[in-house]
Short mmCIF file of C-alpha atoms in Angstrom, two decimals:
data_model
loop_
_atom_site.label_atom_id
_atom_site.label_comp_id
_atom_site.label_asym_id
_atom_site.label_seq_id
_atom_site.Cartn_x
_atom_site.Cartn_y
_atom_site.Cartn_z
CA MET A 1 113.14 47.49 131.54
CA GLU A 2 111.94 50.72 133.09
CA GLU A 3 112.51 53.81 131.05
CA PRO A 4 115.95 55.25 131.76
CA MET A 5 115.93 57.96 134.39
CA ARG A 6 115.57 61.32 132.72
CA GLY A 7 117.95 64.19 133.35
CA PRO A 8 115.93 66.45 135.66
CA ARG A 9 114.80 63.62 137.92
CA ARG A 10 118.32 62.36 138.26
CA GLU A 11 119.41 65.85 139.23
CA TRP A 12 116.69 66.49 141.81
CA LEU A 13 117.19 63.08 143.44
CA GLY A 14 120.86 63.99 143.85
CA ILE A 15 120.05 67.40 145.28
CA LEU A 16 117.42 66.03 147.67
CA ALA A 17 119.69 63.24 148.90
CA LYS A 18 122.57 65.63 149.60
CA SER A 19 120.46 68.36 151.21
CA ASP A 20 120.21 68.98 154.92
CA PRO A 21 117.27 66.91 156.27
CA ALA A 22 116.34 69.76 158.63
CA LEU A 23 115.93 72.16 155.70
CA LEU A 24 113.90 69.59 153.77
CA GLU A 25 111.64 69.21 156.78
CA ILE A 26 111.11 72.99 156.94
CA ILE A 27 110.32 73.14 153.22
CA TRP A 28 107.95 70.19 153.52
CA THR A 29 106.14 71.81 156.45
CA GLY A 30 105.90 75.04 154.48
CA LEU A 31 104.12 73.49 151.49
CA GLU A 32 100.59 74.80 151.07
CA SER A 33 99.07 71.33 150.99
CA HIS A 34 100.30 67.94 152.10
CA PRO A 35 99.18 64.99 150.00
CA GLY A 36 98.12 61.79 151.71
CA PHE A 37 100.46 58.88 151.07
CA THR A 38 101.18 55.25 151.90
CA HIS A 39 104.51 53.49 152.16
CA LEU A 40 105.19 51.03 149.39
CA ARG A 41 108.38 50.25 151.22
CA SER A 42 108.75 51.65 154.71
CA PRO A 43 112.08 53.38 155.39
CA GLU A 44 114.74 50.73 155.86
CA THR A 45 118.47 50.92 156.41
CA GLY A 46 120.92 48.63 154.68
CA LEU A 47 124.39 48.49 153.24
CA ALA A 48 125.60 49.27 149.77
CA MET A 49 129.00 48.32 148.41
CA VAL A 50 130.84 51.34 147.13
CA ARG A 51 133.03 50.49 144.17
CA GLY A 52 135.52 52.64 142.43
CA ARG A 53 138.15 52.43 139.74
CA ILE A 54 141.18 52.78 141.93
CA GLY A 55 143.97 50.64 140.53
CA GLY A 56 146.04 51.76 137.58
CA THR A 57 144.22 49.29 135.34
CA GLY A 58 140.82 50.88 135.93
CA ALA A 59 139.28 47.64 137.20
CA PRO A 60 136.46 48.13 139.74
CA PHE A 61 137.60 47.85 143.32
CA ASN A 62 135.41 47.29 146.37
CA LEU A 63 136.12 50.37 148.43
CA GLY A 64 133.91 49.41 151.35
CA GLU A 65 130.31 49.32 152.46
CA MET A 66 128.30 52.36 153.42
CA SER A 67 124.98 52.49 155.21
CA MET A 68 122.05 53.69 153.14
CA THR A 69 118.41 54.24 153.86
CA ARG A 70 115.70 53.88 151.26
CA CYS A 71 111.98 54.47 151.16
CA SER A 72 109.22 54.33 148.54
CA VAL A 73 105.87 56.06 148.81
CA ARG A 74 102.70 56.28 146.80
CA LEU A 75 100.68 59.47 146.98
CA ASP A 76 96.90 59.24 147.11
CA SER A 77 96.92 60.60 143.56
CA GLY A 78 98.79 57.44 142.48
CA GLY A 79 102.21 58.97 141.91
CA ILE A 80 105.17 56.98 143.17
CA GLY A 81 108.42 58.36 144.56
CA HIS A 82 111.64 56.71 145.67
CA GLY A 83 114.24 58.04 148.06
CA TYR A 84 117.76 56.78 148.68
CA VAL A 85 120.04 58.64 151.09
CA ALA A 86 123.42 57.98 152.63
CA GLY A 87 123.34 57.23 156.33
CA ARG A 88 120.55 56.12 158.63
CA ASN A 89 118.14 59.04 158.64
CA ARG A 90 114.81 57.38 157.91
CA ARG A 91 112.84 60.59 157.81
CA HIS A 92 115.28 62.01 155.26
CA ALA A 93 114.69 59.02 152.93
CA GLU A 94 110.95 59.44 153.38
CA LEU A 95 111.09 63.17 152.59
CA VAL A 96 113.16 62.51 149.47
CA ALA A 97 110.62 59.92 148.31
CA LEU A 98 107.73 62.30 148.99
CA MET A 99 109.38 65.18 147.14
CA ASP A 100 110.28 62.84 144.27
CA ALA A 101 106.65 61.81 143.97
CA LEU A 102 105.46 65.44 144.20
CA PHE A 103 107.90 66.61 141.52
CA GLN A 104 106.56 63.97 139.13
CA GLU A 105 102.92 65.02 139.48
CA PRO A 106 101.61 65.82 136.01
CA ASP A 107 100.24 69.29 136.78
CA ALA A 108 101.69 70.61 140.02
CA GLY A 109 105.06 68.87 139.64
CA LEU A 110 106.86 71.63 137.81
CA ARG A 111 105.55 74.26 140.24
CA HIS A 112 106.81 72.22 143.19
CA GLN A 113 110.20 71.85 141.55
CA GLN A 114 110.44 75.58 141.01
CA THR A 115 109.59 76.44 144.60
CA VAL A 116 111.75 73.82 146.28
CA LEU A 117 114.83 73.18 144.18
CA PRO A 118 116.37 76.70 143.98
CA GLU A 119 116.44 76.98 147.75
CA LEU A 120 118.10 73.57 148.10
CA ARG A 121 120.61 74.39 145.38
CA LYS A 122 121.47 77.65 147.15
CA GLN A 123 122.04 75.87 150.42
CA LEU A 124 124.19 73.16 148.87
CA GLN A 125 126.24 75.81 147.10
CA SER A 126 126.85 77.78 150.30
CA THR A 127 127.75 74.63 152.24
CA ARG A 128 130.24 73.75 149.55
CA GLU A 129 131.75 77.23 149.56
CA GLN A 130 132.11 77.24 153.35
CA GLN A 131 133.79 73.89 153.19
CA GLN A 132 136.16 75.14 150.51
CA LYS A 133 136.95 78.23 152.54
CA ARG A 134 137.72 76.18 155.62
CA THR A 135 139.92 73.91 153.59
CA ALA A 136 141.68 76.79 151.89
CA ALA A 137 142.52 78.38 155.26
CA THR A 138 144.64 75.38 156.20
CA ARG A 139 146.32 75.07 152.85
CA VAL A 140 150.02 74.39 152.87
CA ASP A 141 152.14 74.87 149.78
CA PHE A 142 154.98 72.41 149.69
CA PHE A 143 158.10 73.32 147.85
CA THR A 144 161.61 72.01 147.75
CA MET A 145 164.68 74.17 147.61
CA VAL A 146 166.90 73.26 144.73
CA ARG A 147 170.01 71.76 146.15
CA GLY A 148 173.29 72.52 144.60
CA GLU A 149 174.86 69.32 143.47
CA ASP A 150 178.40 70.58 143.27
CA MET B 1 106.38 49.99 129.30
CA THR B 2 102.72 49.44 128.64
CA PRO B 3 100.84 51.81 126.35
CA GLU B 4 98.18 52.61 128.94
CA GLY B 5 100.83 54.10 131.25
CA SER B 6 103.28 52.54 133.61
CA THR B 7 101.95 49.63 135.63
CA MET B 8 104.16 50.96 138.43
CA GLN B 9 101.22 53.19 139.27
CA THR B 10 99.31 50.19 140.60
CA LEU B 11 102.19 48.78 142.60
CA GLY B 12 101.07 47.42 145.98
CA ARG B 13 102.66 47.06 149.38
CA GLY B 14 104.55 43.93 150.35
CA PHE B 15 104.42 42.66 153.92
CA ASP B 16 103.51 45.38 156.43
CA ILE B 17 106.49 44.45 158.61
CA PRO B 18 108.79 42.71 156.13
CA VAL B 19 111.38 41.32 158.56
CA HIS B 20 108.79 39.90 160.92
CA SER B 21 106.46 38.47 158.29
CA THR B 22 109.09 36.91 156.04
CA ARG B 23 110.57 35.12 159.05
CA GLN B 24 107.18 33.93 160.16
CA CYS B 25 106.42 32.74 156.63
CA PHE B 26 109.80 30.98 156.40
CA ARG B 27 109.12 29.22 159.69
CA GLU B 28 105.71 28.06 158.44
CA LEU B 29 107.23 26.78 155.20
CA LEU B 30 109.87 24.86 157.17
CA THR B 31 107.08 23.27 159.18
CA GLY B 32 105.24 22.47 155.97
CA MET B 33 108.28 20.93 154.30
CA SER B 34 109.26 18.85 157.33
CA ARG B 35 105.68 17.71 157.95
CA PRO B 36 104.32 17.14 154.45
CA CYS B 37 100.57 17.49 153.94
CA THR B 38 100.22 19.78 156.98
CA VAL B 39 98.13 22.80 156.08
CA VAL B 40 100.11 25.86 157.17
CA ARG B 41 98.73 29.38 157.33
CA LEU B 42 101.03 32.03 155.90
CA PRO B 43 101.08 35.72 156.87
CA GLU B 44 99.11 37.85 154.42
CA PRO B 45 100.89 40.54 152.40
CA GLY B 46 99.41 44.05 152.33
CA GLY B 47 98.94 44.08 148.56
CA ILE B 48 98.54 41.00 146.40
CA PRO B 49 99.18 41.53 142.69
CA GLY B 50 96.94 40.36 139.86
CA SER B 51 96.50 36.66 139.45
CA LEU B 52 98.18 35.47 142.65
CA ASN B 53 96.59 34.27 145.87
CA ALA B 54 97.83 35.44 149.27
CA ALA B 55 99.90 32.36 150.06
CA ALA B 56 101.67 32.21 146.69
CA CYS B 57 102.47 35.91 147.07
CA ALA B 58 103.79 35.35 150.61
CA VAL B 59 105.99 32.44 149.49
CA LEU B 60 107.58 34.50 146.73
CA LEU B 61 108.02 37.58 148.95
CA THR B 62 109.81 35.34 151.45
CA LEU B 63 111.94 33.14 149.20
CA ALA B 64 112.54 35.00 145.94
CA ASP B 65 115.47 37.37 145.48
CA MET B 66 117.83 38.50 142.73
CA ASP B 67 119.40 35.02 142.50
CA THR B 68 116.15 33.17 141.86
CA PRO B 69 114.62 33.50 138.38
CA VAL B 70 110.86 33.08 138.56
CA TRP B 71 108.65 31.66 135.84
CA LEU B 72 104.92 32.43 135.74
CA ASP B 73 102.41 30.49 133.64
CA ARG B 74 100.99 33.72 132.22
CA THR B 75 102.14 37.21 131.34
CA ASP B 76 101.10 39.47 134.18
CA GLY B 77 102.75 42.89 134.34
CA HIS B 78 101.42 43.57 137.84
CA VAL B 79 103.05 40.44 139.22
CA ASN B 80 106.34 41.19 137.42
CA ASP B 81 106.51 44.76 138.71
CA PHE B 82 105.50 43.76 142.22
CA PHE B 83 108.24 41.17 142.69
CA ARG B 84 110.85 43.12 140.77
CA PHE B 85 110.26 45.95 143.21
CA HIS B 86 109.96 43.99 146.46
CA CYS B 87 112.37 41.11 145.84
CA GLY B 88 114.54 42.24 142.94
CA CYS B 89 113.90 38.92 141.21
CA SER B 90 113.71 38.47 137.45
CA PHE B 91 110.94 36.77 135.50
CA ILE B 92 111.92 34.44 132.69
CA ARG B 93 109.95 33.18 129.72
CA LYS B 94 111.20 29.60 129.68
CA CYS B 95 110.54 27.55 132.78
CA SER B 96 113.62 25.41 132.11
CA GLY B 97 115.82 28.03 133.83
CA ALA B 98 113.50 28.82 136.73
CA THR B 99 114.13 28.45 140.46
CA PHE B 100 110.45 29.00 141.19
CA ALA B 101 107.77 27.95 138.72
CA VAL B 102 104.40 29.47 139.55
CA PHE B 103 101.19 28.00 138.15
CA THR B 104 98.45 30.53 138.83
CA ASP B 105 95.91 28.09 137.39
CA GLY B 106 96.35 24.71 139.03
CA LYS B 107 93.92 23.13 136.58
CA ASN B 108 96.29 23.64 133.70
CA LEU B 109 99.81 22.43 134.32
CA THR B 110 101.03 22.66 130.74
CA GLY B 111 104.76 23.16 130.81
CA LEU B 112 105.25 21.01 133.90
CA LYS B 113 107.51 18.60 132.03
CA ASP B 114 110.02 21.36 131.22
CA VAL B 115 110.47 22.49 134.82
CA PRO B 116 114.04 21.55 135.87
CA ARG B 117 114.40 18.50 138.13
CA GLY B 118 118.06 19.20 138.94
CA THR B 119 120.94 16.98 137.91
CA ALA B 120 122.47 13.93 139.58
CA GLU B 121 125.47 16.05 140.63
CA HIS B 122 123.33 19.04 141.62
CA PRO B 123 119.88 17.89 142.70
CA GLU B 124 119.38 21.27 144.41
CA ARG B 125 119.24 22.96 141.00
CA SER B 126 115.68 21.82 140.60
CA ALA B 127 112.81 24.28 140.66
CA THR B 128 110.23 24.62 143.40
CA LEU B 129 106.69 24.49 142.08
CA ILE B 130 104.13 26.90 143.47
CA ILE B 131 100.68 25.80 142.34
CA GLN B 132 97.50 27.72 143.09
CA VAL B 133 94.57 25.43 143.76
CA GLU B 134 90.98 26.03 144.87
CA SER B 135 91.07 24.46 148.31
CA LEU B 136 93.26 22.42 150.63
CA GLU B 137 92.09 20.10 153.36
CA LYS B 138 93.90 18.02 155.93
CA LYS B 139 91.61 15.09 155.22
CA GLY B 140 90.82 13.73 151.80
CA ASN B 141 91.05 10.94 149.31
CA LEU B 142 94.77 11.35 148.66
CA ILE B 143 97.03 9.30 150.93
CA PHE B 144 100.69 10.14 151.48
CA SER B 145 103.55 8.60 153.43
CA GLY B 146 107.26 9.29 153.74
CA PRO B 147 109.72 11.18 155.95
CA GLY B 148 107.91 13.59 158.26
CA ILE B 149 104.65 11.60 158.16
CA GLN B 150 104.27 9.15 161.02
CA HIS B 151 102.24 6.49 159.24
CA ARG B 152 99.99 7.78 156.54
CA THR B 153 98.16 11.02 156.11
CA GLY B 154 95.30 12.21 153.98
CA LEU B 155 95.07 15.31 151.85
CA GLY B 156 92.16 16.86 150.01
CA VAL B 157 92.92 19.14 147.06
CA THR B 158 90.42 20.61 144.63
CA GLY B 159 91.18 22.49 141.45
CA VAL B 160 94.39 20.75 140.45
CA ASP B 161 95.46 19.10 137.21
CA SER B 162 96.03 15.34 137.70
CA ARG B 163 99.42 15.72 136.02
CA ILE B 164 100.74 16.93 139.37
CA TRP B 165 100.28 13.44 140.85
CA ALA B 166 102.18 11.86 137.98
CA CYS B 167 104.93 14.35 138.79
CA VAL B 168 104.89 13.45 142.51
CA ASP B 169 105.07 9.72 141.60
CA GLU B 170 107.91 10.41 139.20
CA ASN B 171 109.91 11.96 142.09
CA ARG B 172 110.36 8.47 143.55
CA SER B 173 112.29 7.18 140.56
CA LEU B 174 114.26 10.39 140.13
CA PHE B 175 115.51 10.76 143.71
CA PRO B 176 117.67 12.65 144.73
CA MET B 177 116.51 14.74 141.79
CA GLY B 178 112.90 15.82 141.66
CA LEU B 179 110.48 18.65 142.26
CA ASP B 180 109.37 20.14 145.55
CA VAL B 181 105.79 21.33 145.42
CA ILE B 182 103.98 24.02 147.38
CA LEU B 183 100.22 24.03 146.87
CA THR B 184 98.52 27.28 147.80
CA ALA B 185 94.89 28.26 148.33
CA GLY B 186 93.87 31.55 149.93
CA ASN B 187 96.43 32.17 152.66
CA GLU B 188 97.06 28.46 153.24
CA ALA B 189 99.75 26.22 151.83
CA VAL B 190 100.66 22.55 151.77
CA CYS B 191 104.19 21.40 150.99
CA LEU B 192 104.94 18.17 149.15
CA PRO B 193 108.73 17.76 149.17
CA ARG B 194 110.31 15.29 146.74
CA THR B 195 110.58 12.63 149.46
CA VAL B 196 106.83 12.25 149.84
CA ARG B 197 105.17 9.07 148.50
CA ARG B 198 101.65 8.81 147.20
CA GLU B 199 99.93 5.67 148.40
CA ASP B 200 97.19 3.86 146.63
CA ALA B 201 94.04 4.86 148.50
CA SER B 202 92.31 1.55 147.69
CA CYS B 203 94.87 -0.37 149.78
CA MET B 204 93.82 1.42 152.96
#
């Protein structure tokens, strides 16, 4: 088997997949150098079954299928990156794969992580807060008056 | 994991346009299976791992998936990684459980007797042999007949262990069980389904 995915990589793949593709594109364009790359697997869209433990027994339940797009690239340096994103945005999957490969580069990887990830984290955080604010504005507190039973 | 670093670093491309090429390859294999001894030309994959030739690689890229355990006659990490990545298939050590048995060296078919022939109830549970040979020719000293061949047809194969012909002959007594064979050389392939009969060339 492959070595189990290490903590930081798992985290950045999550962040990259959930980030706004437009922002990723801007960050990618802003990088000082763009490595050459080839597709190991060109971006392709497919379906993945989403399963969850829904019943009271905790048995897995097929919730439904969602569309996913995946892509794998190899940089000219030999590093390989994989990208899986929800939806059908092929460029997003490609960008995730490219960033994943960049972050794993032996020398420059850490530097790339430090320039890219904080910005993405910040954006995700603010999106989440906005969402929470919007939700909170429409909050309704339900209560029931105690009825006298006499 | 290999000590000299992950072999993933040498992973190659599959077909350039997977949907198009796998369908084309499937069509060619159908032609080959329905017209035994016809030399079919298969689409070439972008990257061909290690010990495989282009046609064997194309056949596996087209037919193998997570439900088809593959057995290879040697340990080749490049081949394992390549097909695990592109097809999601698993490689097994014992050919008795294989759906595809790949002989990268056609001159040495040791292990052929353990390849599953299916059972009387489930003849489809047999394995398909993929054997790499040196060359394939439409004309040759081997004569075949059977469904899909109008009268008789010749076939020339070099670089193959004679045990394969014993196996093809054995298919006649085993039917409906038996082995389907795909011979590959370069980007060409010849299919010998289990219905094919080898004729004695001296009778011609």
